[in-house]
mmCIF file of C-alpha atoms and ligand atoms in Angstrom:
data_model
loop_
_atom_site.group_PDB
_atom_site.id
_atom_site.type_symbol
_atom_site.label_atom_id
_atom_site.label_comp_id
_atom_site.label_asym_id
_atom_site.label_seq_id
_atom_site.Cartn_x
_atom_site.Cartn_y
_atom_site.Cartn_z
ATOM 1 C CA MET A 1 0.143 39.090 -30.169
ATOM 2 C CA ALA A 2 -2.994 37.399 -28.879
ATOM 3 C CA ALA A 3 -5.396 36.050 -31.465
ATOM 4 C CA GLU A 4 -8.104 38.352 -30.103
ATOM 5 C CA ASP A 5 -5.903 41.383 -30.825
ATOM 6 C CA VAL A 6 -5.521 40.338 -34.459
ATOM 7 C CA ASP A 7 -9.268 40.040 -34.727
ATOM 8 C CA GLU A 8 -9.897 43.477 -33.258
ATOM 9 C CA GLN A 9 -7.287 45.107 -35.472
ATOM 10 C CA GLY A 10 -9.400 44.596 -38.558
ATOM 11 C CA ILE A 11 -8.046 43.801 -42.019
ATOM 12 C CA SER A 12 -4.337 44.549 -42.327
ATOM 13 C CA ARG A 13 -2.654 46.244 -45.266
ATOM 14 C CA GLU A 14 -1.121 42.874 -46.245
ATOM 15 C CA GLU A 15 -4.495 41.159 -46.253
ATOM 16 C CA LEU A 16 -5.973 43.990 -48.309
ATOM 17 C CA GLN A 17 -3.059 43.643 -50.755
ATOM 18 C CA LEU A 18 -3.874 39.940 -51.188
ATOM 19 C CA ALA A 19 -7.605 40.608 -51.462
ATOM 20 C CA ALA A 20 -7.010 43.122 -54.266
ATOM 21 C CA ARG A 21 -4.951 40.574 -56.244
ATOM 22 C CA ASN A 22 -7.151 37.563 -55.613
ATOM 23 C CA HIS A 23 -10.702 38.537 -56.393
ATOM 24 C CA GLY A 24 -13.828 36.572 -55.619
ATOM 25 C CA MET A 25 -16.858 35.779 -57.759
ATOM 26 C CA PRO A 26 -19.554 38.427 -57.196
ATOM 27 C CA LEU A 27 -22.391 36.399 -55.653
ATOM 28 C CA GLU A 28 -24.915 37.621 -58.236
ATOM 29 C CA ALA A 29 -22.888 35.526 -60.732
ATOM 30 C CA LEU A 30 -24.412 32.457 -59.016
ATOM 31 C CA ARG A 31 -27.198 33.049 -61.552
ATOM 32 C CA HIS A 32 -24.950 31.479 -64.198
ATOM 33 C CA GLU A 33 -24.590 27.722 -64.422
ATOM 34 C CA ILE A 34 -21.150 28.309 -65.944
ATOM 35 C CA THR A 35 -19.337 31.286 -64.456
ATOM 36 C CA PRO A 36 -18.474 33.727 -67.254
ATOM 37 C CA LEU A 37 -14.746 34.256 -67.843
ATOM 38 C CA GLY A 38 -13.521 37.080 -65.661
ATOM 39 C CA LEU A 39 -16.118 36.435 -62.947
ATOM 40 C CA HIS A 40 -14.525 33.163 -61.739
ATOM 41 C CA TYR A 41 -12.569 33.694 -58.506
ATOM 42 C CA LEU A 42 -8.759 33.847 -58.549
ATOM 43 C CA LEU A 43 -6.110 32.650 -56.128
ATOM 44 C CA ILE A 44 -2.443 33.168 -56.955
ATOM 45 C CA HIS A 45 0.086 32.568 -54.176
ATOM 46 C CA PHE A 46 3.112 34.144 -55.856
ATOM 47 C CA ASP A 47 3.173 35.967 -59.264
ATOM 48 C CA VAL A 48 1.361 35.107 -62.490
ATOM 49 C CA PRO A 49 4.274 33.755 -64.548
ATOM 50 C CA ASP A 50 4.889 35.022 -68.079
ATOM 51 C CA VAL A 51 4.867 31.859 -70.193
ATOM 52 C CA ASP A 52 5.385 31.554 -73.962
ATOM 53 C CA SER A 53 3.072 28.680 -74.901
ATOM 54 C CA ALA A 54 4.993 28.071 -78.162
ATOM 55 C CA THR A 55 8.217 27.147 -76.380
ATOM 56 C CA TRP A 56 6.647 25.812 -73.174
ATOM 57 C CA ARG A 57 7.058 22.076 -72.509
ATOM 58 C CA LEU A 58 5.650 19.698 -69.881
ATOM 59 C CA SER A 59 7.985 17.006 -68.610
ATOM 60 C CA ILE A 60 6.779 13.731 -67.134
ATOM 61 C CA GLY A 61 9.467 11.982 -65.125
ATOM 62 C CA GLY A 62 10.436 10.344 -61.857
ATOM 63 C CA LEU A 63 9.615 6.645 -61.515
ATOM 64 C CA VAL A 64 8.679 6.053 -65.157
ATOM 65 C CA ARG A 65 10.151 3.804 -67.852
ATOM 66 C CA ARG A 66 9.985 6.441 -70.623
ATOM 67 C CA PRO A 67 10.262 10.055 -69.446
ATOM 68 C CA LEU A 68 8.239 12.311 -71.762
ATOM 69 C CA THR A 69 8.463 15.918 -72.844
ATOM 70 C CA VAL A 70 5.303 17.219 -74.476
ATOM 71 C CA SER A 71 4.334 20.480 -76.147
ATOM 72 C CA LEU A 72 0.950 22.175 -76.059
ATOM 73 C CA GLU A 73 0.437 21.132 -79.699
ATOM 74 C CA ASP A 74 1.057 17.500 -78.741
ATOM 75 C CA LEU A 75 -1.476 17.726 -75.891
ATOM 76 C CA ARG A 76 -4.066 19.229 -78.243
ATOM 77 C CA THR A 77 -3.798 16.267 -80.630
ATOM 78 C CA ARG A 78 -4.678 13.827 -77.829
ATOM 79 C CA ALA A 79 -8.190 12.813 -76.710
ATOM 80 C CA THR A 80 -10.171 15.935 -75.822
ATOM 81 C CA VAL A 81 -12.717 16.225 -73.028
ATOM 82 C CA THR A 82 -14.741 19.157 -71.714
ATOM 83 C CA ILE A 83 -16.186 18.996 -68.192
ATOM 84 C CA PRO A 84 -17.948 21.552 -66.007
ATOM 85 C CA VAL A 85 -16.301 21.592 -62.587
ATOM 86 C CA THR A 86 -17.069 23.686 -59.518
ATOM 87 C CA MET A 87 -13.881 24.844 -57.830
ATOM 88 C CA GLU A 88 -13.696 26.445 -54.406
ATOM 89 C CA CYS A 89 -10.694 27.745 -52.502
ATOM 90 C CA ALA A 90 -10.066 25.841 -49.262
ATOM 91 C CA GLY A 91 -9.793 29.238 -47.579
ATOM 92 C CA ASN A 92 -13.310 30.298 -48.579
ATOM 93 C CA GLY A 93 -15.095 31.539 -45.440
ATOM 94 C CA ARG A 94 -11.782 32.190 -43.633
ATOM 95 C CA ALA A 95 -12.452 35.827 -42.775
ATOM 96 C CA LEU A 96 -15.741 34.878 -41.109
ATOM 97 C CA LEU A 97 -13.918 32.848 -38.455
ATOM 98 C CA SER A 98 -13.195 34.434 -35.115
ATOM 99 C CA PRO A 99 -10.390 35.017 -34.336
ATOM 100 C CA ARG A 100 -9.666 35.600 -38.021
ATOM 101 C CA PRO A 101 -6.765 33.507 -39.411
ATOM 102 C CA VAL A 102 -4.559 36.059 -41.190
ATOM 103 C CA SER A 103 -4.177 35.199 -44.891
ATOM 104 C CA GLN A 104 -6.204 35.880 -48.048
ATOM 105 C CA PRO A 105 -9.360 37.187 -46.298
ATOM 106 C CA TRP A 106 -12.124 35.399 -48.176
ATOM 107 C CA LEU A 107 -15.721 35.869 -47.136
ATOM 108 C CA LEU A 108 -17.839 33.554 -49.353
ATOM 109 C CA GLU A 109 -16.945 34.407 -52.957
ATOM 110 C CA ALA A 110 -13.983 32.064 -53.578
ATOM 111 C CA VAL A 111 -15.868 29.751 -55.921
ATOM 112 C CA GLY A 112 -16.737 29.370 -59.580
ATOM 113 C CA THR A 113 -17.761 26.782 -62.150
ATOM 114 C CA ALA A 114 -15.940 26.604 -65.469
ATOM 115 C CA GLU A 115 -16.089 24.297 -68.450
ATOM 116 C CA TRP A 116 -12.558 22.968 -68.579
ATOM 117 C CA THR A 117 -11.202 21.509 -71.806
ATOM 118 C CA GLY A 118 -8.158 19.298 -71.896
ATOM 119 C CA THR A 119 -6.888 15.759 -72.116
ATOM 120 C CA PRO A 120 -7.152 12.982 -69.506
ATOM 121 C CA LEU A 121 -4.042 12.515 -67.368
ATOM 122 C CA ARG A 122 -4.103 8.719 -67.068
ATOM 123 C CA PRO A 123 -3.178 7.822 -70.685
ATOM 124 C CA ILE A 124 -0.143 10.103 -70.420
ATOM 125 C CA LEU A 125 1.004 8.401 -67.224
ATOM 126 C CA GLU A 126 0.418 5.010 -68.865
ATOM 127 C CA GLU A 127 2.423 6.059 -71.889
ATOM 128 C CA ALA A 128 5.308 7.077 -69.633
ATOM 129 C CA GLY A 129 4.944 3.705 -67.897
ATOM 130 C CA LEU A 130 4.748 3.726 -64.095
ATOM 131 C CA ASN A 131 7.481 1.797 -62.348
ATOM 132 C CA GLN A 132 6.770 -0.584 -59.494
ATOM 133 C CA GLY A 133 6.410 1.258 -56.235
ATOM 134 C CA ALA A 134 4.807 4.391 -57.697
ATOM 135 C CA THR A 135 2.416 5.799 -55.090
ATOM 136 C CA GLU A 136 2.103 9.535 -55.694
ATOM 137 C CA ILE A 137 2.034 11.999 -58.549
ATOM 138 C CA LEU A 138 3.598 15.428 -57.993
ATOM 139 C CA PHE A 139 2.420 18.449 -59.996
ATOM 140 C CA THR A 140 4.877 21.362 -60.166
ATOM 141 C CA GLY A 141 4.046 24.872 -61.334
ATOM 142 C CA ILE A 142 6.345 27.414 -62.961
ATOM 143 C CA ASP A 143 5.590 29.988 -60.272
ATOM 144 C CA ARG A 144 8.071 30.377 -57.439
ATOM 145 C CA GLY A 145 8.076 32.332 -54.200
ATOM 146 C CA ILE A 146 8.488 32.258 -50.452
ATOM 147 C CA ASP A 147 5.801 30.991 -48.097
ATOM 148 C CA GLY A 148 6.248 30.281 -44.404
ATOM 149 C CA GLY A 149 9.873 31.417 -44.800
ATOM 150 C CA ILE A 150 10.579 28.652 -47.337
ATOM 151 C CA GLU A 151 11.512 29.361 -50.963
ATOM 152 C CA GLN A 152 9.612 26.970 -53.210
ATOM 153 C CA ASP A 153 7.924 26.176 -56.491
ATOM 154 C CA TYR A 154 4.148 25.935 -56.096
ATOM 155 C CA GLU A 155 3.679 22.168 -56.114
ATOM 156 C CA ARG A 156 1.321 19.562 -54.691
ATOM 157 C CA SER A 157 0.867 15.834 -55.027
ATOM 158 C CA LEU A 158 -2.021 13.407 -55.360
ATOM 159 C CA ALA A 159 -2.199 9.747 -54.362
ATOM 160 C CA LEU A 160 -1.823 7.526 -57.447
ATOM 161 C CA ASP A 161 -5.390 6.144 -57.399
ATOM 162 C CA GLU A 162 -6.787 9.681 -57.217
ATOM 163 C CA ALA A 163 -4.549 10.886 -60.077
ATOM 164 C CA MET A 164 -5.611 7.906 -62.228
ATOM 165 C CA ARG A 165 -9.315 8.779 -61.969
ATOM 166 C CA ASP A 166 -10.993 9.154 -65.375
ATOM 167 C CA ASP A 167 -12.038 12.746 -64.755
ATOM 168 C CA VAL A 168 -8.620 14.136 -63.795
ATOM 169 C CA ILE A 169 -7.555 16.216 -66.772
ATOM 170 C CA LEU A 170 -4.757 18.457 -67.979
ATOM 171 C CA ALA A 171 -6.687 21.549 -69.065
ATOM 172 C CA TYR A 172 -5.665 24.112 -71.679
ATOM 173 C CA GLY A 173 -9.122 25.615 -72.229
ATOM 174 C CA MET A 174 -11.740 27.326 -70.074
ATOM 175 C CA ASN A 175 -15.290 28.125 -71.210
ATOM 176 C CA GLY A 176 -14.314 27.437 -74.829
ATOM 177 C CA GLN A 177 -11.370 29.874 -74.755
ATOM 178 C CA PRO A 178 -7.661 29.261 -74.301
ATOM 179 C CA LEU A 179 -6.772 29.251 -70.603
ATOM 180 C CA LEU A 180 -6.148 32.833 -69.406
ATOM 181 C CA PRO A 181 -2.773 33.707 -67.834
ATOM 182 C CA GLN A 182 -4.293 34.148 -64.360
ATOM 183 C CA HIS A 183 -5.992 30.724 -64.507
ATOM 184 C CA GLY A 184 -2.796 28.798 -65.316
ATOM 185 C CA ALA A 185 -1.969 29.127 -69.033
ATOM 186 C CA PRO A 186 -0.849 27.161 -70.867
ATOM 187 C CA LEU A 187 -1.783 24.112 -68.727
ATOM 188 C CA ARG A 188 -3.220 23.215 -65.338
ATOM 189 C CA VAL A 189 -4.505 20.068 -63.692
ATOM 190 C CA ILE A 190 -8.206 19.736 -62.828
ATOM 191 C CA VAL A 191 -9.148 17.345 -60.014
ATOM 192 C CA PRO A 192 -12.962 17.427 -59.778
ATOM 193 C CA GLY A 193 -14.330 17.471 -56.231
ATOM 194 C CA TRP A 194 -11.166 18.717 -54.547
ATOM 195 C CA TYR A 195 -10.516 22.156 -53.099
ATOM 196 C CA GLY A 196 -8.734 24.630 -55.385
ATOM 197 C CA MET A 197 -5.141 24.186 -54.149
ATOM 198 C CA THR A 198 -5.033 20.750 -55.814
ATOM 199 C CA HIS A 199 -5.666 22.178 -59.305
ATOM 200 C CA VAL A 200 -2.023 23.218 -59.934
ATOM 201 C CA LYS A 201 -1.703 25.989 -62.540
ATOM 202 C CA TRP A 202 1.158 26.810 -64.951
ATOM 203 C CA LEU A 203 2.248 23.172 -64.935
ATOM 204 C CA ARG A 204 5.924 22.608 -65.638
ATOM 205 C CA SER A 205 6.407 18.981 -64.602
ATOM 206 C CA ILE A 206 4.685 15.850 -63.391
ATOM 207 C CA THR A 207 6.846 13.580 -61.260
ATOM 208 C CA VAL A 208 6.033 10.016 -60.218
ATOM 209 C CA LEU A 209 7.095 9.326 -56.607
ATOM 210 C CA ASP A 210 7.345 6.258 -54.383
ATOM 211 C CA ARG A 211 6.884 8.189 -51.130
ATOM 212 C CA PRO A 212 4.657 10.895 -49.692
ATOM 213 C CA PHE A 213 5.523 14.379 -50.951
ATOM 214 C CA LEU A 214 6.340 16.586 -47.972
ATOM 215 C CA GLY A 215 6.641 20.011 -49.626
ATOM 216 C CA TYR A 216 5.304 23.145 -47.970
ATOM 217 C CA GLN A 217 1.904 23.274 -49.726
ATOM 218 C CA GLN A 218 1.290 19.632 -48.768
ATOM 219 C CA ALA A 219 2.748 18.982 -45.340
ATOM 220 C CA GLU A 220 2.686 22.473 -43.842
ATOM 221 C CA ALA A 221 -0.163 24.383 -45.505
ATOM 222 C CA TYR A 222 -3.579 22.854 -46.290
ATOM 223 C CA ARG A 223 -3.771 20.906 -43.078
ATOM 224 C CA TRP A 224 -6.694 21.255 -40.713
ATOM 225 C CA ARG A 225 -5.050 22.059 -37.370
ATOM 226 C CA THR A 226 -6.179 23.723 -34.179
ATOM 227 C CA ASP A 227 -2.670 24.695 -32.969
ATOM 228 C CA GLU A 228 0.921 24.810 -34.251
ATOM 229 C CA GLU A 229 1.885 21.565 -32.483
ATOM 230 C CA ASP A 230 -1.063 19.675 -33.973
ATOM 231 C CA GLU A 231 0.069 17.562 -36.967
ATOM 232 C CA GLY A 232 -3.443 17.949 -38.333
ATOM 233 C CA LYS A 233 -5.366 16.354 -41.161
ATOM 234 C CA ALA A 234 -4.907 16.962 -44.878
ATOM 235 C CA VAL A 235 -7.519 19.211 -46.514
ATOM 236 C CA THR A 236 -8.797 17.340 -49.580
ATOM 237 C CA ARG A 237 -12.329 17.408 -51.000
ATOM 238 C CA MET A 238 -14.801 20.270 -50.816
ATOM 239 C CA LEU A 239 -17.286 20.114 -47.946
ATOM 240 C CA PRO A 240 -20.908 20.787 -48.901
ATOM 241 C CA ARG A 241 -21.852 24.426 -49.293
ATOM 242 C CA SER A 242 -24.859 26.300 -50.576
ATOM 243 C CA LEU A 243 -24.978 29.967 -51.529
ATOM 244 C CA LEU A 244 -27.919 32.110 -52.509
ATOM 245 C CA VAL A 245 -28.057 34.843 -55.103
ATOM 246 C CA PRO A 246 -28.467 37.935 -52.920
ATOM 247 C CA PRO A 247 -32.103 38.954 -53.548
ATOM 248 C CA GLY A 248 -33.499 42.414 -54.233
ATOM 249 C CA ILE A 249 -31.173 45.405 -54.439
ATOM 250 C CA PRO A 250 -28.086 46.106 -52.306
ATOM 251 C CA ASP A 251 -27.122 48.991 -50.145
ATOM 252 C CA PHE A 252 -23.778 50.043 -51.684
ATOM 253 C CA PHE A 253 -21.661 49.971 -48.547
ATOM 254 C CA THR A 254 -23.219 47.354 -46.231
ATOM 255 C CA ARG A 255 -24.547 45.054 -48.989
ATOM 256 C CA VAL A 256 -27.776 44.699 -46.969
ATOM 257 C CA ARG A 257 -30.542 43.714 -49.387
ATOM 258 C CA TYR A 258 -33.811 45.639 -49.871
ATOM 259 C CA MET A 259 -36.912 43.988 -51.332
ATOM 260 C CA ALA A 260 -40.545 44.860 -51.864
ATOM 261 C CA SER A 261 -43.203 42.850 -50.047
ATOM 262 C CA SER A 262 -44.184 40.249 -52.653
ATOM 263 C CA THR A 263 -43.679 36.596 -53.563
ATOM 264 C CA TRP A 264 -40.075 36.028 -54.547
ATOM 265 C CA LEU A 265 -38.231 33.062 -55.951
ATOM 266 C CA LEU A 266 -34.955 32.819 -54.061
ATOM 267 C CA GLU A 267 -32.309 30.973 -56.045
ATOM 268 C CA GLY A 268 -28.869 29.637 -55.424
ATOM 269 C CA ARG A 269 -26.411 26.817 -56.064
ATOM 270 C CA ALA A 270 -24.915 24.075 -53.917
ATOM 271 C CA TRP A 271 -22.012 21.651 -54.259
ATOM 272 C CA SER A 272 -19.962 19.033 -52.431
ATOM 273 C CA GLY A 273 -16.866 17.015 -53.258
ATOM 274 C CA TRP A 274 -18.073 14.121 -51.085
ATOM 275 C CA GLY A 275 -21.198 13.109 -52.992
ATOM 276 C CA PRO A 276 -24.139 14.600 -54.879
ATOM 277 C CA VAL A 277 -26.086 17.322 -53.058
ATOM 278 C CA GLU A 278 -29.345 15.693 -51.991
ATOM 279 C CA ARG A 279 -31.008 18.401 -49.977
ATOM 280 C CA VAL A 280 -30.984 22.174 -49.676
ATOM 281 C CA GLU A 281 -32.871 23.987 -46.928
ATOM 282 C CA VAL A 282 -33.562 27.686 -46.438
ATOM 283 C CA SER A 283 -33.906 29.611 -43.202
ATOM 284 C CA LEU A 284 -35.392 33.107 -42.992
ATOM 285 C CA ASP A 285 -34.528 33.576 -39.324
ATOM 286 C CA GLY A 286 -30.769 33.145 -39.167
ATOM 287 C CA GLY A 287 -30.828 29.361 -38.881
ATOM 288 C CA ASP A 288 -33.476 28.844 -36.167
ATOM 289 C CA SER A 289 -35.977 27.138 -38.487
ATOM 290 C CA TRP A 290 -35.500 25.484 -41.883
ATOM 291 C CA ARG A 291 -37.668 24.600 -44.892
ATOM 292 C CA ASP A 292 -36.779 22.528 -47.929
ATOM 293 C CA ALA A 293 -35.806 24.224 -51.181
ATOM 294 C CA ARG A 294 -36.423 22.620 -54.577
ATOM 295 C CA VAL A 295 -33.185 21.097 -55.856
ATOM 296 C CA GLY A 296 -32.582 20.922 -59.628
ATOM 297 C CA ASP A 297 -30.170 18.841 -61.678
ATOM 298 C CA PRO A 298 -26.473 19.643 -61.909
ATOM 299 C CA PRO A 299 -24.976 19.994 -65.407
ATOM 300 C CA ALA A 300 -22.477 17.260 -64.416
ATOM 301 C CA ARG A 301 -21.423 15.265 -61.370
ATOM 302 C CA HIS A 302 -18.817 17.772 -60.208
ATOM 303 C CA ALA A 303 -20.694 20.978 -61.006
ATOM 304 C CA TRP A 304 -23.001 22.781 -58.580
ATOM 305 C CA VAL A 305 -26.754 22.078 -58.474
ATOM 306 C CA PRO A 306 -29.284 24.889 -58.830
ATOM 307 C CA TRP A 307 -32.007 25.314 -56.195
ATOM 308 C CA THR A 308 -35.024 27.580 -55.736
ATOM 309 C CA PHE A 309 -37.253 28.569 -52.837
ATOM 310 C CA GLU A 310 -40.551 30.432 -53.058
ATOM 311 C CA TRP A 311 -40.868 33.122 -50.421
ATOM 312 C CA ALA A 312 -43.980 35.170 -49.700
ATOM 313 C CA ALA A 313 -42.058 38.032 -48.125
ATOM 314 C CA HIS A 314 -43.853 40.284 -45.640
ATOM 315 C CA PRO A 315 -42.374 43.538 -44.343
ATOM 316 C CA GLY A 316 -39.694 43.018 -41.732
ATOM 317 C CA GLU A 317 -36.033 42.201 -41.202
ATOM 318 C CA TYR A 318 -34.729 38.766 -42.088
ATOM 319 C CA GLU A 319 -31.508 36.818 -42.036
ATOM 320 C CA VAL A 320 -31.681 34.436 -44.974
ATOM 321 C CA CYS A 321 -29.501 31.302 -44.871
ATOM 322 C CA SER A 322 -29.264 28.132 -46.909
ATOM 323 C CA ARG A 323 -27.631 24.799 -46.167
ATOM 324 C CA ALA A 324 -26.762 21.799 -48.300
ATOM 325 C CA THR A 325 -26.573 18.125 -47.344
ATOM 326 C CA ASP A 326 -24.843 15.609 -49.601
ATOM 327 C CA ALA A 327 -25.265 11.868 -50.197
ATOM 328 C CA SER A 328 -22.514 11.103 -47.674
ATOM 329 C CA GLY A 329 -24.618 12.812 -44.977
ATOM 330 C CA ARG A 330 -22.217 15.749 -44.642
ATOM 331 C CA THR A 331 -23.952 19.062 -44.099
ATOM 332 C CA GLN A 332 -23.319 22.679 -43.093
ATOM 333 C CA SER A 333 -23.336 23.983 -39.558
ATOM 334 C CA VAL A 334 -24.613 27.333 -38.340
ATOM 335 C CA ASP A 335 -21.399 27.966 -36.383
ATOM 336 C CA ALA A 336 -18.018 27.213 -37.881
ATOM 337 C CA PRO A 337 -15.461 24.957 -36.208
ATOM 338 C CA TRP A 338 -12.344 27.126 -35.929
ATOM 339 C CA ASN A 339 -8.954 26.045 -37.321
ATOM 340 C CA LEU A 340 -5.522 27.660 -37.458
ATOM 341 C CA LYS A 341 -5.322 28.521 -41.179
ATOM 342 C CA GLY A 342 -9.046 28.952 -41.731
ATOM 343 C CA TYR A 343 -9.667 26.079 -44.142
ATOM 344 C CA SER A 344 -12.971 24.532 -45.200
ATOM 345 C CA ASN A 345 -15.210 26.827 -43.161
ATOM 346 C CA ASN A 346 -18.543 25.792 -44.657
ATOM 347 C CA ALA A 347 -20.756 27.472 -42.049
ATOM 348 C CA VAL A 348 -23.992 28.759 -43.578
ATOM 349 C CA GLN A 349 -24.150 32.068 -45.424
ATOM 350 C CA ARG A 350 -26.171 34.836 -43.748
ATOM 351 C CA VAL A 351 -27.809 37.476 -45.904
ATOM 352 C CA LYS A 352 -29.497 40.388 -44.182
ATOM 353 C CA VAL A 353 -32.708 41.308 -46.019
ATOM 354 C CA ILE A 354 -35.106 44.169 -45.319
ATOM 355 C CA VAL A 355 -38.575 43.716 -46.843
ATOM 356 C CA ARG A 356 -40.437 47.014 -47.253
HETATM 357 N N1 MTE B 401 0.861 26.959 -59.731
HETATM 358 C C1 MTE B 401 -0.124 27.354 -58.915
HETATM 359 N N2 MTE B 401 -1.267 26.663 -58.932
HETATM 360 C C2 MTE B 401 -2.296 27.029 -58.121
HETATM 361 C C3 MTE B 401 -2.168 28.106 -57.220
HETATM 362 C C4 MTE B 401 -0.945 28.835 -57.242
HETATM 363 O O1 MTE B 401 -0.759 29.811 -56.513
HETATM 364 N N3 MTE B 401 0.050 28.422 -58.101
HETATM 365 N N4 MTE B 401 -3.200 28.397 -56.361
HETATM 366 C C5 MTE B 401 -4.100 27.287 -56.054
HETATM 367 C C6 MTE B 401 -5.263 27.663 -55.280
HETATM 368 S S1 MTE B 401 -5.023 27.826 -53.617
HETATM 369 C C7 MTE B 401 -6.511 27.767 -55.809
HETATM 370 S S2 MTE B 401 -7.837 28.072 -54.844
HETATM 371 C C8 MTE B 401 -6.716 27.614 -57.269
HETATM 372 C C9 MTE B 401 -7.418 28.815 -57.849
HETATM 373 O O2 MTE B 401 -7.619 28.664 -59.213
HETATM 374 P P1 MTE B 401 -8.181 29.890 -60.078
HETATM 375 O O3 MTE B 401 -7.346 31.091 -59.737
HETATM 376 O O4 MTE B 401 -8.089 29.487 -61.496
HETATM 377 O O5 MTE B 401 -9.597 30.099 -59.634
HETATM 378 O O6 MTE B 401 -5.497 27.415 -57.971
HETATM 379 C C10 MTE B 401 -4.561 26.591 -57.315
HETATM 380 N N5 MTE B 401 -3.438 26.324 -58.186
HETATM 381 MO MO1 MO B 402 -7.062 28.209 -52.587
#
């Protein structure tokens, strides 16, 4: 089937099935600095496992001198940190690409910011004692399924230096509550700045390796490729993105926004895993002309920054866009570069607004 045919066929039953399981964050929730529980997006490849946190154990093994087995109680007695982290699915924006890569059909809502509570990973790895030659840390979830025809546990690795970063934590709490089943209870890893697939949920084991992990979710999925033969590039940190709180009131079906002619304060949030967001611009004409928004302070390095833009809105039809630029110079384009699996499409949001 030609790619164009897929695009013209619209959303398939299978895509709809995934979209109903994996919900996004309603964009009006961008008003909250910390996304309330239940409004954070969800992405679950297989099934939410049923885990008894009383009998659950995490094992730390592989190339270590002292393999460890720890309970949730043990983890709770260790150093505790709470950090706000913005997390975005690497597939966010996928369904806006043309032709549409067929998978979870995200538009722009696959993002949220939670306050994660847990314990730093590094002291646990140090306690286990890394053997010479350790280069990667593999995180394995309890959930199991079939993807790309391959039966597998959901698991992904991180390079050792990345895993040893101070802000990489094993989280058992979210927004001051115990982690919910759908977000990875009893334990998940949080890797600030990286796309969502890195933050492995329902952790079962951590394995120290001396070679690159080549499992499906590492070597096959989450690679930026333009065709099947292309070996591609690993998808890692979040590209800059800015989203605006849809202004005014929506039309139920089209989500087109209606506003009265007046002076409005547009607001939104922006983030990047490659450096602090330094600039946010707003366009009222679909990206033809841009003006600077006022950028506020983020609650923490890896949480989104708020921004505002004063708009004296006169009657007419507008296409409102915003774009973020980070300290590394990375920014958002008006048109998305296409890739096979639809990863990291950070093209600007377009909100149709009718001012009456
Ligand atoms: N074990 C496990 N961890 C996982 C996943 C999964 O399916 N299984 N999905 C990943 C993906 S692709 C994303 S985007 C995030 C989503 O986290 P959330 O559902 O808590 O928002 O979890 C990641 N961790
Ligand atoms: Mo994801």
